[in-house]
Amino acid sequence: MWLTQSAGPKSLGKPNLTIYAPEHDPAAADMTLPECPLGAELLVTGLRLPAADAFRLNEMGIRLGTVAHVTQHAAFGGRVIAVAGSRYALDGGTAALIDVEPVTTLR
Amino acid sequence: MSCHGSDSASTLVRNAGGLPDALRVLLVGGPNVGKSTLFNALTGARQHTTNAPGTTVELATGTWRTAPAGTMHSASASEVEPGSDLVHERMIVDLPGSYSLLARSSDEQVTADAVRELARSLGEPGDQQGVVVVVLDATALARSLYLLAQVAETGVPLVVALTMLDLAATATDSPTAAMQPQTLAAALGASLGVPVVPVDARNRVAGGMSELARAVDEIAAHPRTVTGIALPTSSCGCGTADASEGSAADRPVVGSVAADLERELAHAEVLFGWVEQVVEQVTTRCAPEPVAGGRAGAGRPGHRRTFSDRVDTVLLNPWAGTPVFLAVVWLLFELTTRFAAPLQGFIGQLVDGPLASGVTWLLSLVGLGDSWLQGLLVDGLLVGVGTVLTFLPVMAIMFTALGVLEDSGYLARAAFVADRAMRSLGLDGRALLPLIVGFGCNLPALAATRILPQARQRLLTGLLVPLTSCSARLTVYVLLASAFFPAHAGTVIFAMYLASVLLVLGGGLVLRRTAFRDVRAEPLILVLPPYQRPHLRTLGMSVRLRVGSFVMRAGKIIVLTMCVVWALMAVPASGEHAIGDVPVADSVYTAVASGIAPALVPAGFGNDHAAAALMTGFVAKEVVVGSFAQSYSVADPGDAAGGGGLGEQLRASFDDSSGGHGGAAALAFMVFVLAYTPCVAALAEQRRLFGWRPTVSALGVQLLAAWALAVLVFQVGSRL
């Protein structure tokens, strides 16, 4: 697990931390969650959220390496994703800070 | 936060339930895992709600009564008569839903503190026994197991209750998809080393309640916790086998996560690893062939669209989602106003008519007719009781509707759809629902704040609800707008509703920058439960308990206030009158109004009539018009625009007190009515939900804000 300082604008008074997997290639052109089409299978590769929020995502089951499916596009960039049978609703701002890769590119 | 937990947690764990020698049972689990349904099934009516000591977090505590082990045959044993030698009573607390013991809200803090306190107190000589029942959602095993691991780290004896098995059995894309309940429970039990009881709280006979009771008693007699989790080395749970890590309950909570994220993540990774190991063991034990995969989310069946997914394509659609949400809110609005009105009218007539006549007749039989006691009983006590009773249909309808929305799974979707609208106030999207309902009636709107997941958000929303212009205030607007602005009455009334919206937004922004700086617009990360058909018996029990709580806690304050108002009107301040036979003009009530009137001079309505009407409006806004009519001795208050009626007298009175700027004074009066306390019932409900301190503080702020705004409106308006 790597933790790096982020220059992201959404600090909300706390340091932004980007969490990447060790095998992550920073030069690779990741997608963000809102960019994924409906029904896409994806792999979570980065969480560019404020530290406490990223940690809560981890605790709820959305972690690096988590495989998810986009099940719904909602208003204002909101997304619903399926992870291990559960459905998670994420607002547009949060979804935009989650980096993903289509699973097919890893196989 | 010390490792010994807070005093409030200590009070909670030791005293809740009021059974000094009973086994303490804490129900712990994530949101929407069926924890409260299980609690209701275990306790029946033997429960009550209260705020956690020192907080506004609502908790349910109760008595879990069964026949002792070996004699239990069914859940009906829980209905053994109290006092019987066969009865085995446990004190049970339904703790707030929590994803983690690393708390991020006051609700989660209560849960973390209670578990920590139980772990600590178990080591004390002579202390009570205690067991934690961790409720696991079979459809989201990994997420539930993480919380279980944190609880297990504290070293408390624990039992697992496995819920949502019916949904897990029909699921298509979870690791536990299509597993049989008993098989899954046995596999989990083998991995965890503690009893795992499959439960269906909606089935009290064969739903696993007796098995759960036996498991709890067994663990209490022979304490043990989950295998494979590092346990604390000291009795207070302040140390761990591996000092470099430490349990979640030992570590500090809110605010510290960011400070030591790497350490927390490292420890969480250990727990995640354990969770994945358990999930893999369970799937291996239950499936014919082992399912490969090490990462979360991997190693599960392929994704298939579920029924809930298909429904969500409509309800969460970017274009259809918001109209559907607004339609649901509109339906709630209609149910609590238009639909409830005939029921309220019927109850009101029953109390004012036959019941009042009956009491009067009985008193006259014993020679107390036309006495002050009759006045107190009929015009004070009975009016108070009548007020409480007329609100019962509204509250029952609101609680039922909210229960249906919550149990069906739509409420979580509503939070998602309305999230954007409430984000600027730092509130959950669900806050929009009570705020809109408040435009019908503030009382059910306050009750509806319970749908918000965090206590601070509930309190903030509860302070904003009184600023929504309820329909009772409309009667005042119509009277004054018709009297002072007959050609533009509609525009003036519309402006008052606009002012109400601005007050809510302005009040919310001010509160967020002052008393609620800790409430921030957090990222929305919401678990959407599958859609389900609400269970009628469970729903009925929940509604009955909540309505009962309203009657017992808010009702007492309403009745008491009505008696005080009667006393003010019954006691003479001038003239030769007997108590209970006093013209309003000579009563203490009017004397108090005369004392208040000078304070209203800067707002342009510093006259006794307006002051008395505002005092009456504190009881209920519906009676402001009646108060005006009474003080001006007008028979038909509806004829506000007509000459010689209430309208003319109002114009004359307001013109006189405002130096000829009656229109500005009337506007200021309407703004005052909008901004100050809606009614005594709403005040009592605030007290029930949030306690005395926030209620009294809010009352003071509302009165000050109403006065300041009214003065501003009059001073500006009179100069235009």
Short mmCIF file of N, CA, C and O in Angstrom, two decimals, chain B residues 628-671:
data_model
loop_
_atom_site.label_atom_id
_atom_site.label_comp_id
_atom_site.label_asym_id
_atom_site.label_seq_id
_atom_site.Cartn_x
_atom_site.Cartn_y
_atom_site.Cartn_z
N PHE B 628 -57.32 37.04 17.96
CA PHE B 628 -57.61 38.39 17.46
C PHE B 628 -59.11 38.67 17.56
O PHE B 628 -59.54 39.72 18.05
N ALA B 629 -59.90 37.70 17.08
CA ALA B 629 -61.35 37.89 17.06
C ALA B 629 -61.88 38.08 18.48
O ALA B 629 -62.74 38.94 18.73
N GLN B 630 -61.32 37.28 19.39
CA GLN B 630 -61.78 37.37 20.78
C GLN B 630 -61.43 38.72 21.39
O GLN B 630 -62.24 39.36 22.05
N SER B 631 -60.17 39.16 21.15
CA SER B 631 -59.76 40.41 21.78
C SER B 631 -60.42 41.64 21.16
O SER B 631 -60.58 42.65 21.80
N TYR B 632 -60.83 41.51 19.87
CA TYR B 632 -61.55 42.63 19.25
C TYR B 632 -63.07 42.42 19.35
O TYR B 632 -63.84 43.23 18.84
N SER B 633 -63.46 41.27 19.95
CA SER B 633 -64.89 40.93 20.11
C SER B 633 -65.61 40.93 18.78
O SER B 633 -66.64 41.58 18.58
N VAL B 634 -65.04 40.18 17.82
CA VAL B 634 -65.64 40.08 16.49
C VAL B 634 -66.28 38.70 16.35
O VAL B 634 -65.69 37.69 16.71
N ALA B 635 -67.47 38.67 15.85
CA ALA B 635 -68.17 37.39 15.73
C ALA B 635 -67.68 36.57 14.56
O ALA B 635 -67.56 35.34 14.63
N ASP B 636 -67.38 37.21 13.41
CA ASP B 636 -66.98 36.48 12.21
C ASP B 636 -65.59 36.91 11.77
O ASP B 636 -65.43 37.86 11.01
N PRO B 637 -64.56 36.21 12.24
CA PRO B 637 -63.20 36.61 11.88
C PRO B 637 -62.88 36.38 10.42
O PRO B 637 -61.89 36.91 9.91
N GLY B 638 -63.69 35.61 9.72
CA GLY B 638 -63.40 35.32 8.32
C GLY B 638 -63.58 36.54 7.43
O GLY B 638 -63.00 36.60 6.33
N ASP B 639 -64.31 37.51 7.89
CA ASP B 639 -64.55 38.68 7.06
C ASP B 639 -63.47 39.73 7.30
O ASP B 639 -63.71 40.82 7.81
N ALA B 640 -62.23 39.35 6.94
CA ALA B 640 -61.11 40.23 7.25
C ALA B 640 -61.09 41.49 6.41
O ALA B 640 -60.70 42.57 6.87
N ALA B 641 -61.54 41.37 5.13
CA ALA B 641 -61.44 42.54 4.25
C ALA B 641 -62.63 43.48 4.40
O ALA B 641 -62.59 44.62 3.98
N GLY B 642 -63.68 42.99 5.04
CA GLY B 642 -64.91 43.77 5.12
C GLY B 642 -64.82 44.92 6.11
O GLY B 642 -64.00 44.96 7.01
N GLY B 643 -65.71 45.88 5.92
CA GLY B 643 -65.72 47.01 6.83
C GLY B 643 -66.41 46.65 8.12
O GLY B 643 -67.35 45.87 8.16
N GLY B 644 -65.96 47.24 9.20
CA GLY B 644 -66.58 47.03 10.49
C GLY B 644 -66.23 45.73 11.14
O GLY B 644 -66.59 45.47 12.28
N GLY B 645 -65.51 44.85 10.45
CA GLY B 645 -65.18 43.54 10.99
C GLY B 645 -63.77 43.53 11.54
O GLY B 645 -63.18 44.57 11.87
N LEU B 646 -63.23 42.31 11.62
CA LEU B 646 -61.89 42.13 12.18
C LEU B 646 -60.84 42.87 11.36
O LEU B 646 -59.90 43.46 11.92
N GLY B 647 -60.98 42.83 10.02
CA GLY B 647 -60.00 43.48 9.16
C GLY B 647 -59.88 44.96 9.48
O GLY B 647 -58.76 45.49 9.61
N GLU B 648 -61.00 45.64 9.62
CA GLU B 648 -60.95 47.08 9.89
C GLU B 648 -60.33 47.37 11.25
O GLU B 648 -59.53 48.29 11.42
N GLN B 649 -60.69 46.56 12.22
CA GLN B 649 -60.13 46.78 13.56
C GLN B 649 -58.63 46.50 13.58
O GLN B 649 -57.87 47.18 14.26
N LEU B 650 -58.23 45.48 12.82
CA LEU B 650 -56.79 45.20 12.72
C LEU B 650 -56.04 46.36 12.10
O LEU B 650 -54.98 46.78 12.57
N ARG B 651 -56.60 46.88 11.00
CA ARG B 651 -55.96 48.01 10.31
C ARG B 651 -55.85 49.21 11.25
O ARG B 651 -54.79 49.85 11.34
N ALA B 652 -56.93 49.46 11.97
CA ALA B 652 -56.90 50.61 12.89
C ALA B 652 -55.87 50.41 13.99
O ALA B 652 -55.09 51.32 14.31
N SER B 653 -55.86 49.21 14.54
CA SER B 653 -54.95 48.91 15.64
C SER B 653 -53.49 48.96 15.19
O SER B 653 -52.63 49.56 15.84
N PHE B 654 -53.20 48.34 14.05
CA PHE B 654 -51.81 48.29 13.55
C PHE B 654 -51.37 49.68 13.07
O PHE B 654 -50.20 50.05 13.23
N ASP B 655 -52.30 50.42 12.46
CA ASP B 655 -51.95 51.79 12.04
C ASP B 655 -51.59 52.63 13.25
O ASP B 655 -50.64 53.41 13.24
N ASP B 656 -52.36 52.41 14.31
CA ASP B 656 -52.14 53.20 15.52
C ASP B 656 -50.79 52.89 16.16
O ASP B 656 -50.05 53.77 16.58
N SER B 657 -50.47 51.59 16.23
CA SER B 657 -49.22 51.21 16.90
C SER B 657 -47.98 51.40 16.03
O SER B 657 -46.86 51.32 16.53
N SER B 658 -48.19 51.68 14.74
CA SER B 658 -47.04 51.80 13.84
C SER B 658 -46.85 53.21 13.31
O SER B 658 -46.03 53.42 12.40
N GLY B 659 -47.63 54.13 13.83
CA GLY B 659 -47.50 55.51 13.35
C GLY B 659 -47.95 55.67 11.91
O GLY B 659 -47.34 56.43 11.15
N GLY B 660 -48.97 54.92 11.53
CA GLY B 660 -49.52 55.06 10.18
C GLY B 660 -48.93 54.13 9.16
O GLY B 660 -49.24 54.21 7.97
N HIS B 661 -48.09 53.19 9.59
CA HIS B 661 -47.48 52.23 8.65
C HIS B 661 -48.03 50.83 8.93
O HIS B 661 -47.28 49.88 9.17
N GLY B 662 -49.35 50.73 8.91
CA GLY B 662 -49.99 49.45 9.24
C GLY B 662 -49.57 48.31 8.34
O GLY B 662 -49.42 47.17 8.82
N GLY B 663 -49.38 48.55 7.06
CA GLY B 663 -48.98 47.50 6.12
C GLY B 663 -47.62 46.92 6.51
O GLY B 663 -47.45 45.69 6.55
N ALA B 664 -46.67 47.80 6.79
CA ALA B 664 -45.33 47.32 7.19
C ALA B 664 -45.41 46.56 8.50
O ALA B 664 -44.74 45.52 8.68
N ALA B 665 -46.25 47.04 9.42
CA ALA B 665 -46.39 46.35 10.71
C ALA B 665 -47.02 44.98 10.52
O ALA B 665 -46.61 44.01 11.19
N ALA B 666 -47.99 44.89 9.62
CA ALA B 666 -48.63 43.59 9.35
C ALA B 666 -47.63 42.61 8.76
O ALA B 666 -47.59 41.43 9.12
N LEU B 667 -46.80 43.09 7.82
CA LEU B 667 -45.76 42.23 7.25
C LEU B 667 -44.80 41.75 8.34
O LEU B 667 -44.41 40.58 8.38
N ALA B 668 -44.41 42.69 9.20
CA ALA B 668 -43.50 42.34 10.29
C ALA B 668 -44.14 41.30 11.20
O ALA B 668 -43.47 40.36 11.66
N PHE B 669 -45.44 41.45 11.47
CA PHE B 669 -46.14 40.48 12.32
C PHE B 669 -46.12 39.09 11.67
O PHE B 669 -45.89 38.08 12.34
N MET B 670 -46.35 39.06 10.36
CA MET B 670 -46.34 37.77 9.66
C MET B 670 -44.95 37.13 9.71
O MET B 670 -44.82 35.91 9.88
N VAL B 671 -43.91 37.94 9.57
CA VAL B 671 -42.55 37.41 9.65
C VAL B 671 -42.28 36.87 11.05
O VAL B 671 -41.64 35.82 11.22
#
